[in-house]
Amino acid sequence: MKKIFSCIAAVWMLASCDPVTDPVKATGIEIRPSSVTLEVGKTEELTFAVLPEQAVQKVLWESSNEKIVTVKEGKVTAIAAGKAEVKAVVAENKSLTAVCTVTVTEPVPEEKPVTGLTPTPAVDQSVSLTVGGTQTFGVAVVPEDASNPAVHWSVDKGAVTLSAATGTSVTVTAASAGTAV
């Protein structure tokens, strides 16, 4: 009786087990975004989907040029200006791939506007010239590393002409008797 009970128990256990099923085979892969532009030093997370979605969602990541971009677990890091491809490869079927084209650009320098000018001689000074006499005026641009430090010189009214205007300095010549501003 003991043998019969053991056999019945074994048959019952086998009947109650879940049947073994084969895993769903991957048929394709998608990557998002399919292209991206990054500045040197910036990063971007890529996402993927192995198709069908019941397939194992595991990929291997590759960069076509690690001097331009690196990739680790979908995180792309821009190293140097240029173009490279980041590839996601289905781990179970390496013939299934998806590519993201990455363009890396140099960072755009931050715009630094001119915030002031410091004149020489000082603004509160007046200069007297005889006709034909000259005086050079200058300015210091603030900040010194302004993006566009160019200075445009002009005379509102008066008896002087401008000559030798070069960037932050100008030479004026007294053309006639009078006052110039």
Coordinates of C-alpha atoms in Angstrom, one line a residue:
M1 CA 0.0 0.0 0.0
K2 CA 2.9 2.3 0.7
K3 CA 4.2 1.9 -2.8
I4 CA 0.9 2.7 -4.4
F5 CA 0.5 5.8 -2.2
S6 CA 4.0 7.0 -3.3
C7 CA 3.3 6.4 -6.9
I8 CA -0.1 8.3 -6.7
A9 CA 1.6 11.2 -4.9
A10 CA 4.4 11.4 -7.6
V11 CA 1.8 11.4 -10.4
W12 CA -0.2 14.1 -8.6
M13 CA 2.9 16.2 -8.1
L14 CA 3.9 15.9 -11.8
A15 CA 0.4 16.8 -12.9
S16 CA 0.3 19.9 -10.7
C17 CA 3.7 21.3 -12.0
D18 CA 3.6 24.1 -14.5
P19 CA 4.7 23.0 -18.0
V20 CA 8.1 24.3 -19.1
T21 CA 7.8 26.9 -21.8
D22 CA 10.5 28.2 -24.1
P23 CA 11.3 31.9 -23.7
V24 CA 9.9 34.2 -26.3
K25 CA 12.5 34.9 -29.0
A26 CA 13.5 38.5 -29.8
T27 CA 12.5 39.7 -33.3
G28 CA 13.7 43.3 -33.2
I29 CA 14.9 46.3 -31.2
E30 CA 14.0 50.0 -31.1
I31 CA 16.2 52.7 -29.7
R32 CA 15.1 56.3 -28.7
P33 CA 16.1 58.8 -29.6
S34 CA 17.5 57.7 -33.0
S35 CA 19.7 60.7 -33.2
V36 CA 20.9 63.3 -30.7
T37 CA 23.2 66.4 -30.6
L38 CA 25.2 67.0 -27.4
E39 CA 27.8 69.5 -26.3
V40 CA 31.2 68.1 -25.1
G41 CA 30.8 67.0 -21.5
K42 CA 27.0 66.5 -21.6
T43 CA 25.1 63.2 -21.3
E44 CA 21.9 61.7 -22.7
E45 CA 20.0 58.6 -21.6
L46 CA 19.0 56.3 -24.4
T47 CA 16.1 53.9 -24.0
F48 CA 15.4 50.7 -25.9
A49 CA 12.7 48.1 -26.4
V50 CA 13.4 44.5 -27.4
L51 CA 10.5 43.3 -29.5
P52 CA 8.2 41.6 -28.8
E53 CA 7.9 43.0 -25.3
Q54 CA 7.6 39.4 -23.9
A55 CA 11.2 38.8 -25.0
V56 CA 14.1 39.2 -22.6
Q57 CA 14.9 42.9 -22.4
K58 CA 18.7 42.7 -22.3
V59 CA 21.0 44.6 -24.6
L60 CA 24.7 45.2 -25.0
W61 CA 25.9 48.8 -25.7
E62 CA 28.6 49.8 -28.2
S63 CA 30.2 53.1 -29.4
S64 CA 31.6 53.3 -32.9
N65 CA 34.2 55.8 -31.6
E66 CA 34.9 56.1 -27.9
K67 CA 37.1 59.2 -28.5
I68 CA 33.8 61.0 -29.5
V69 CA 31.2 59.3 -27.2
T70 CA 31.1 56.6 -24.6
V71 CA 28.1 54.6 -23.6
K72 CA 27.4 52.6 -20.4
E73 CA 24.0 51.0 -19.8
G74 CA 22.4 53.4 -22.2
K75 CA 24.0 56.6 -20.8
V76 CA 25.9 58.4 -23.6
T77 CA 28.7 60.8 -22.6
A78 CA 30.0 63.4 -25.2
I79 CA 33.8 63.3 -25.1
A80 CA 35.0 65.4 -28.1
A81 CA 33.5 67.1 -31.1
G82 CA 32.5 64.8 -34.0
K83 CA 30.0 62.1 -35.0
A84 CA 29.7 58.6 -33.7
E85 CA 27.1 55.8 -33.6
V86 CA 25.8 54.2 -30.4
K87 CA 24.5 50.7 -31.0
A88 CA 22.2 48.6 -28.9
V89 CA 22.6 44.9 -29.6
V90 CA 20.1 42.3 -28.4
A91 CA 22.0 40.0 -26.0
E92 CA 20.4 36.8 -27.1
N93 CA 20.6 37.5 -30.8
K94 CA 23.5 39.8 -31.8
S95 CA 22.2 40.2 -35.3
L96 CA 19.4 42.4 -34.0
T97 CA 20.7 46.0 -33.5
A98 CA 19.4 49.6 -33.3
V99 CA 21.6 52.7 -33.8
C100 CA 21.5 56.2 -32.4
T101 CA 23.6 58.7 -34.4
V102 CA 25.3 61.1 -31.9
T103 CA 26.7 64.5 -33.0
V104 CA 29.0 66.2 -30.5
T105 CA 29.6 69.9 -30.7
E106 CA 31.9 72.3 -28.8
P107 CA 30.2 74.2 -26.0
V108 CA 28.9 77.6 -27.0
P109 CA 30.7 80.2 -24.9
E110 CA 28.6 82.1 -22.5
E111 CA 27.8 85.7 -23.8
K112 CA 29.4 88.3 -21.5
P113 CA 28.0 91.8 -22.3
V114 CA 29.8 95.0 -21.7
T115 CA 28.6 96.5 -18.4
G116 CA 30.6 99.7 -18.4
L117 CA 33.4 101.9 -19.8
T118 CA 36.0 103.7 -17.7
P119 CA 37.2 106.8 -19.7
T120 CA 40.7 108.4 -19.6
P121 CA 41.1 111.2 -19.0
A122 CA 38.3 111.1 -16.4
V123 CA 34.8 112.3 -17.5
D124 CA 34.8 115.3 -15.3
Q125 CA 37.9 116.7 -16.9
S126 CA 37.8 119.1 -19.8
V127 CA 40.6 119.3 -22.3
S128 CA 41.7 122.5 -24.1
L129 CA 43.3 122.3 -27.5
T130 CA 44.6 124.9 -30.0
V131 CA 43.4 124.5 -33.6
G132 CA 45.3 121.6 -35.1
G133 CA 46.2 120.2 -31.6
T134 CA 45.4 116.6 -30.8
Q135 CA 44.4 114.6 -27.7
T136 CA 44.1 110.8 -27.3
F137 CA 41.2 109.5 -25.3
G138 CA 40.7 105.9 -24.2
V139 CA 38.4 103.7 -22.3
A140 CA 38.7 100.5 -20.4
V141 CA 35.9 98.0 -21.2
V142 CA 34.3 96.3 -18.2
P143 CA 34.5 93.4 -17.8
E144 CA 37.8 92.9 -19.5
D145 CA 36.7 89.6 -21.0
A146 CA 33.5 90.9 -22.5
S147 CA 32.3 89.0 -25.6
N148 CA 32.2 92.0 -27.8
P149 CA 34.5 94.8 -26.4
A150 CA 34.3 96.9 -29.6
V151 CA 33.9 100.6 -29.0
H152 CA 32.2 103.0 -31.5
W153 CA 33.5 106.6 -31.3
S154 CA 31.5 109.6 -32.4
V155 CA 31.2 113.4 -31.8
D156 CA 27.8 114.8 -31.0
K157 CA 28.7 118.4 -31.9
G158 CA 31.7 120.6 -31.9
A159 CA 34.9 121.7 -33.5
V160 CA 36.9 118.5 -33.5
T161 CA 37.4 115.6 -35.9
L162 CA 38.1 112.0 -35.0
S163 CA 41.1 110.3 -36.3
A164 CA 43.0 107.1 -35.4
A165 CA 40.0 105.5 -33.7
T166 CA 41.3 102.0 -32.8
G167 CA 39.2 99.9 -30.5
T168 CA 39.5 101.4 -27.0
S169 CA 41.2 104.7 -28.0
V170 CA 40.7 107.6 -30.3
T171 CA 42.6 110.7 -31.2
V172 CA 40.7 114.0 -31.7
T173 CA 42.0 117.0 -33.6
A174 CA 40.8 120.5 -33.0
A175 CA 39.5 121.6 -36.4
S176 CA 38.3 125.1 -35.3
A177 CA 37.7 127.3 -32.3
G178 CA 34.7 126.2 -30.2
T179 CA 33.5 123.5 -27.9
A180 CA 33.0 119.8 -28.7
V181 CA 31.0 117.2 -26.8

